[in-house]
Backbone as a chain_set.jsonl record, in Angstrom:
{"seq": "LIRRHPSCRIFLFGGGEKEKKVLDEWAARYLNCFNASAALHGLEEELILMSHLNVMVSMDSANMHLASLTATPVVSVWGGHPPLRRFHGLGAKSAICRTKQP", "coords": {"N": [[87.234, 84.439, 84.615], [85.672, 85.097, 82.38], [83.258, 83.991, 83.164], [82.498, 85.692, 85.245], [82.396, 88.082, 83.889], [80.678, 88.14, 81.32], [80.627, 89.507, 78.866], [83.195, 90.009, 78.281], [86.099, 89.924, 76.231], [88.842, 87.995, 75.272], [91.936, 88.378, 73.932], [94.554, 86.691, 72.487], [98.058, 86.861, 72.133], [100.924, 85.92, 70.354], [103.778, 84.505, 68.741], [105.514, 82.334, 68.233], [106.044, 78.941, 67.038], [105.33, 76.871, 68.885], [103.846, 78.404, 70.69], [101.735, 79.294, 69.046], [100.297, 76.928, 68.617], [99.405, 76.282, 71.229], [97.883, 78.6, 71.797], [95.89, 78.395, 69.835], [94.605, 76.076, 70.767], [93.643, 76.974, 73.279], [91.916, 79.025, 72.414], [90.001, 77.507, 71.078], [88.963, 76.06, 73.182], [88.023, 77.835, 75.198], [85.352, 80.03, 75.778], [84.767, 83.135, 74.168], [87.439, 83.695, 73.721], [90.205, 84.471, 71.769], [92.617, 83.794, 69.277], [94.513, 86.175, 68.482], [96.865, 86.637, 67.076], [96.835, 84.704, 65.096], [94.674, 85.438, 63.581], [95.179, 87.99, 62.661], [97.199, 90.024, 60.436], [100.171, 90.503, 60.823], [102.366, 92.812, 62.601], [101.47, 95.51, 62.524], [98.642, 95.35, 62.375], [98.194, 94.002, 64.787], [99.001, 95.963, 66.611], [97.036, 97.877, 66.133], [94.747, 96.537, 67.074], [95.546, 96.235, 69.787], [95.487, 98.908, 70.553], [92.833, 99.355, 70.957], [92.067, 97.934, 73.161], [90.749, 97.555, 76.498], [92.411, 96.916, 78.581], [95.647, 95.44, 78.794], [96.931, 92.369, 79.65], [99.952, 91.144, 80.584], [103.226, 89.649, 80.551], [106.623, 90.49, 81.358], [107.364, 91.273, 78.452], [107.692, 91.652, 74.91], [105.106, 92.323, 74.115], [104.069, 93.764, 76.299], [105.479, 96.163, 76.12], [104.749, 96.984, 73.554], [101.958, 97.358, 73.818], [102.015, 99.467, 75.643], [103.081, 101.436, 74.007], [100.887, 101.995, 72.455], [99.331, 103.37, 74.146], [97.733, 101.857, 75.782], [96.45, 100.671, 78.821], [98.428, 98.588, 80.931], [98.68, 95.561, 82.668], [101.202, 94.039, 84.157], [102.561, 90.965, 84.779], [104.956, 89.54, 86.755], [107.729, 87.398, 87.604], [109.853, 86.783, 90.449], [111.743, 89.64, 91.306], [114.053, 92.274, 92.13], [112.539, 94.579, 94.367], [113.058, 97.321, 94.045], [113.448, 97.742, 91.405], [111.503, 98.903, 89.264], [110.144, 98.317, 86.586], [108.508, 99.358, 83.603], [106.348, 99.583, 80.738], [107.681, 101.084, 77.787], [107.108, 104.46, 77.386], [104.878, 104.437, 79.015], [102.641, 106.227, 81.032], [102.462, 106.158, 83.785], [103.374, 104.004, 86.48], [102.312, 101.519, 88.642], [103.645, 99.663, 91.062], [103.622, 96.572, 92.612], [104.901, 94.355, 94.932], [105.35, 91.036, 96.013], [106.773, 89.397, 98.533], [108.424, 86.254, 98.966]], "CA": [[87.066, 85.832, 84.213], [84.529, 85.219, 81.471], [82.039, 83.702, 83.929], [82.135, 86.907, 85.99], [82.194, 89.177, 82.938], [80.376, 87.417, 80.088], [80.87, 90.289, 77.649], [84.647, 90.141, 78.15], [86.769, 89.244, 75.123], [90.258, 87.8, 75.556], [92.725, 88.244, 72.712], [95.853, 86.099, 72.789], [99.116, 87.266, 71.202], [102.139, 85.108, 70.424], [104.145, 84.175, 67.387], [106.316, 81.139, 68.045], [105.281, 77.767, 66.607], [104.735, 76.228, 70.06], [102.841, 79.315, 71.224], [100.568, 79.288, 68.155], [99.528, 75.711, 68.873], [98.744, 76.433, 72.531], [96.858, 79.646, 71.694], [94.77, 77.822, 69.075], [93.889, 75.16, 71.666], [92.904, 77.788, 74.25], [90.828, 79.719, 71.716], [88.969, 76.509, 70.795], [88.428, 75.546, 74.443], [87.412, 78.843, 76.066], [84.41, 80.961, 75.194], [85.19, 84.537, 74.058], [88.896, 83.729, 73.703], [90.579, 84.497, 70.362], [94.034, 83.853, 68.943], [94.64, 87.37, 67.651], [98.029, 86.531, 66.194], [96.481, 83.855, 63.955], [93.647, 86.104, 62.781], [95.673, 89.256, 62.121], [98.281, 89.911, 59.46], [101.362, 91.268, 61.132], [102.5, 93.69, 63.761], [100.647, 96.722, 62.408], [97.265, 95.018, 62.754], [98.183, 93.7, 66.215], [99.05, 97.243, 67.323], [95.716, 98.513, 66.014], [93.884, 95.857, 68.047], [95.988, 96.612, 71.136], [95.086, 100.291, 70.848], [91.401, 99.363, 71.289], [91.818, 97.134, 74.359], [90.575, 98.268, 77.771], [93.623, 96.625, 79.337], [96.47, 94.337, 78.29], [97.597, 91.618, 80.703], [101.155, 90.635, 79.944], [104.413, 89.497, 81.377], [107.654, 91.381, 80.818], [107.603, 90.777, 77.103], [107.518, 92.676, 73.877], [103.714, 92.772, 74.09], [103.892, 94.791, 77.319], [106.01, 97.411, 75.58], [103.938, 97.378, 72.398], [100.698, 97.905, 74.325], [102.322, 100.782, 76.213], [103.249, 102.381, 72.893], [99.567, 102.364, 71.932], [98.655, 104.041, 75.272], [96.815, 100.908, 76.407], [96.882, 100.304, 80.168], [99.015, 97.251, 80.977], [98.959, 94.87, 83.927], [102.338, 93.179, 83.848], [102.765, 89.962, 85.825], [106.363, 89.147, 86.743], [108.27, 86.536, 88.652], [110.616, 87.53, 91.443], [112.783, 90.589, 90.924], [114.252, 93.236, 93.219], [111.433, 95.535, 94.43], [113.42, 98.671, 93.627], [113.475, 97.794, 89.939], [110.102, 99.017, 88.868], [110.107, 98.492, 85.148], [107.197, 99.45, 82.96], [106.45, 99.702, 79.299], [108.189, 102.317, 77.209], [106.068, 105.444, 77.121], [103.786, 104.363, 79.984], [102.58, 107.478, 81.778], [102.745, 105.896, 85.194], [103.425, 102.584, 86.822], [102.074, 101.165, 90.034], [104.326, 98.381, 91.231], [103.388, 95.852, 93.858], [105.709, 93.151, 95.006], [105.02, 90.108, 97.094], [107.97, 88.661, 98.908], [108.112, 84.857, 99.313]], "C": [[85.823, 85.997, 83.335], [83.223, 84.882, 82.186], [81.563, 84.942, 84.678], [81.788, 88.063, 85.061], [81.91, 88.58, 81.557], [80.617, 88.207, 78.796], [82.366, 90.495, 77.378], [85.142, 89.366, 76.928], [88.251, 89.162, 75.47], [90.972, 87.534, 74.239], [94.121, 87.768, 73.099], [96.852, 86.486, 71.713], [100.321, 86.366, 71.413], [102.487, 84.577, 69.049], [104.967, 82.927, 67.169], [105.455, 79.94, 67.669], [104.6, 77.061, 67.775], [103.615, 77.089, 70.63], [101.58, 79.292, 70.367], [99.681, 78.079, 68.424], [98.747, 75.828, 70.184], [97.621, 77.465, 72.443], [95.652, 79.169, 70.898], [93.935, 76.889, 69.945], [93.063, 75.931, 72.689], [91.713, 78.476, 73.603], [89.687, 78.753, 71.405], [88.255, 76.069, 72.078], [87.611, 76.578, 75.214], [86.553, 79.825, 75.275], [84.983, 82.381, 75.211], [86.705, 84.719, 74.096], [89.346, 83.562, 72.25], [92.09, 84.547, 70.207], [94.219, 85.003, 67.957], [95.782, 87.246, 66.652], [97.736, 85.68, 64.965], [95.516, 84.575, 63.016], [94.158, 87.371, 62.085], [96.877, 89.016, 61.222], [99.417, 90.865, 59.801], [101.225, 92.233, 62.29], [101.599, 94.917, 63.686], [99.206, 96.452, 62.823], [97.169, 94.666, 64.236], [98.213, 94.986, 67.036], [97.711, 97.963, 67.258], [94.752, 97.872, 67.001], [94.259, 96.251, 69.464], [95.508, 98.009, 71.506], [93.614, 100.399, 71.227], [91.074, 98.565, 72.55], [91.581, 98.027, 75.57], [91.812, 98.106, 78.632], [94.332, 95.443, 78.676], [97.103, 93.676, 79.505], [98.772, 90.912, 80.044], [102.21, 90.338, 80.986], [105.433, 90.504, 80.848], [108.053, 90.829, 79.458], [107.435, 91.934, 76.135], [106.091, 93.203, 73.879], [103.419, 93.832, 75.143], [104.332, 96.141, 76.761], [105.189, 97.898, 74.393], [102.607, 97.972, 72.842], [100.916, 99.287, 74.935], [102.486, 101.83, 75.123], [101.92, 102.821, 72.299], [98.719, 103.054, 72.999], [97.584, 103.162, 75.905], [97.318, 100.593, 77.812], [97.352, 98.847, 80.196], [99.133, 96.782, 82.421], [100.036, 93.865, 83.579], [102.616, 92.261, 85.032], [104.18, 89.423, 85.683], [106.629, 88.087, 87.792], [109.06, 87.414, 89.613], [111.666, 88.438, 90.825], [112.941, 91.588, 92.068], [113.166, 94.31, 93.217], [111.796, 96.944, 93.961], [113.47, 98.822, 92.11], [112.05, 97.769, 89.429], [110.024, 99.343, 87.384], [108.672, 98.65, 84.681], [107.427, 99.679, 81.485], [106.929, 101.074, 78.852], [107.032, 103.254, 76.904], [104.9, 105.386, 78.086], [103.806, 105.618, 80.841], [102.867, 107.292, 83.253], [102.762, 104.399, 85.404], [103.18, 102.425, 88.303], [102.653, 99.776, 90.203], [104.007, 97.813, 92.596], [104.27, 94.62, 93.832], [105.238, 92.314, 96.176], [106.257, 89.288, 97.355], [107.577, 87.237, 99.295], [108.067, 84.622, 100.798]], "O": [[85.029, 86.917, 83.528], [82.179, 85.438, 81.844], [80.363, 85.211, 84.74], [80.98, 88.924, 85.409], [82.806, 88.521, 80.714], [80.794, 87.605, 77.737], [82.746, 91.084, 76.366], [84.65, 88.276, 76.637], [88.845, 90.146, 75.91], [90.651, 86.585, 73.523], [94.782, 88.375, 73.941], [96.539, 86.447, 70.523], [100.691, 86.086, 72.553], [101.597, 84.234, 68.271], [105.114, 82.488, 66.029], [104.258, 79.927, 67.954], [103.429, 76.692, 67.679], [102.561, 76.576, 71.008], [100.471, 79.274, 70.902], [98.456, 78.195, 68.455], [97.56, 75.505, 70.232], [96.527, 77.233, 72.957], [94.515, 79.497, 71.239], [92.706, 76.902, 69.875], [91.91, 75.584, 72.942], [90.624, 78.507, 74.175], [88.52, 79.143, 71.462], [87.069, 75.744, 72.047], [86.601, 76.226, 75.825], [86.971, 80.369, 74.252], [85.622, 82.774, 76.186], [87.194, 85.786, 74.467], [88.922, 82.625, 71.573], [92.766, 85.273, 70.936], [94.095, 84.82, 66.746], [95.671, 87.7, 65.513], [98.321, 85.903, 63.905], [95.535, 84.353, 61.805], [93.632, 87.772, 61.047], [97.489, 87.948, 61.246], [99.599, 91.897, 59.154], [100.153, 92.438, 62.861], [101.021, 95.318, 64.696], [98.613, 97.25, 63.549], [96.173, 94.993, 64.882], [97.523, 95.087, 68.05], [97.299, 98.594, 68.231], [94.017, 98.576, 67.693], [93.382, 96.57, 70.267], [95.16, 98.259, 72.66], [93.187, 101.422, 71.761], [89.916, 98.525, 72.966], [92.14, 99.12, 75.664], [92.221, 99.035, 79.329], [93.699, 94.57, 78.083], [97.746, 94.351, 80.309], [98.606, 90.177, 79.071], [102.094, 90.727, 82.148], [105.108, 91.295, 79.963], [108.972, 90.017, 79.345], [107.078, 93.047, 76.52], [105.873, 94.396, 73.669], [102.596, 94.716, 74.906], [103.631, 97.141, 76.916], [104.961, 99.099, 74.247], [102.173, 98.987, 72.296], [100.087, 100.179, 74.76], [102.079, 102.979, 75.293], [101.829, 103.896, 71.707], [97.531, 103.296, 72.79], [96.632, 103.67, 76.498], [98.496, 100.278, 77.982], [96.748, 97.98, 79.563], [99.621, 97.51, 83.285], [99.807, 92.945, 82.794], [102.872, 92.722, 86.145], [104.559, 88.915, 84.628], [105.86, 87.907, 88.736], [108.946, 88.639, 89.589], [112.392, 88.031, 89.918], [112.037, 91.725, 92.893], [112.894, 94.898, 92.17], [110.918, 97.687, 93.522], [113.529, 99.942, 91.603], [111.48, 96.703, 89.197], [109.858, 100.498, 86.991], [107.742, 98.132, 85.299], [108.547, 99.935, 81.04], [106.615, 102.091, 79.47], [106.078, 102.865, 76.23], [103.998, 106.218, 77.99], [104.861, 106.029, 81.323], [103.447, 108.166, 83.897], [102.229, 103.632, 84.602], [103.779, 103.124, 89.121], [102.205, 98.824, 89.564], [104.114, 98.502, 93.611], [104.364, 93.93, 92.816], [104.787, 92.834, 97.196], [106.729, 88.563, 96.478], [106.517, 87.028, 99.885], [107.817, 83.499, 101.237]]}, "num_chains": 1, "name": "protein.A"}
């Protein structure tokens, strides 16, 4: 992604001890990749950052819903689930759901 879009910045969010270690390793390894959760001080600052993102890539997690609350467009990547269950973040104005059957 960064090779194709060198001005791109990737902010990583996660709070568990195992996640923090992995995010720190990724931030050290990849150019323009930052562990936002380590640099910011709490949920309020994370929400402020999310509100300035062009897009948030997330799985079905709290971060998907938090980004939706800040009116940030979200691409949510899921594993298998019934195609009729088209979940999206709370407050999201619209959702485009695509499913790929195995």
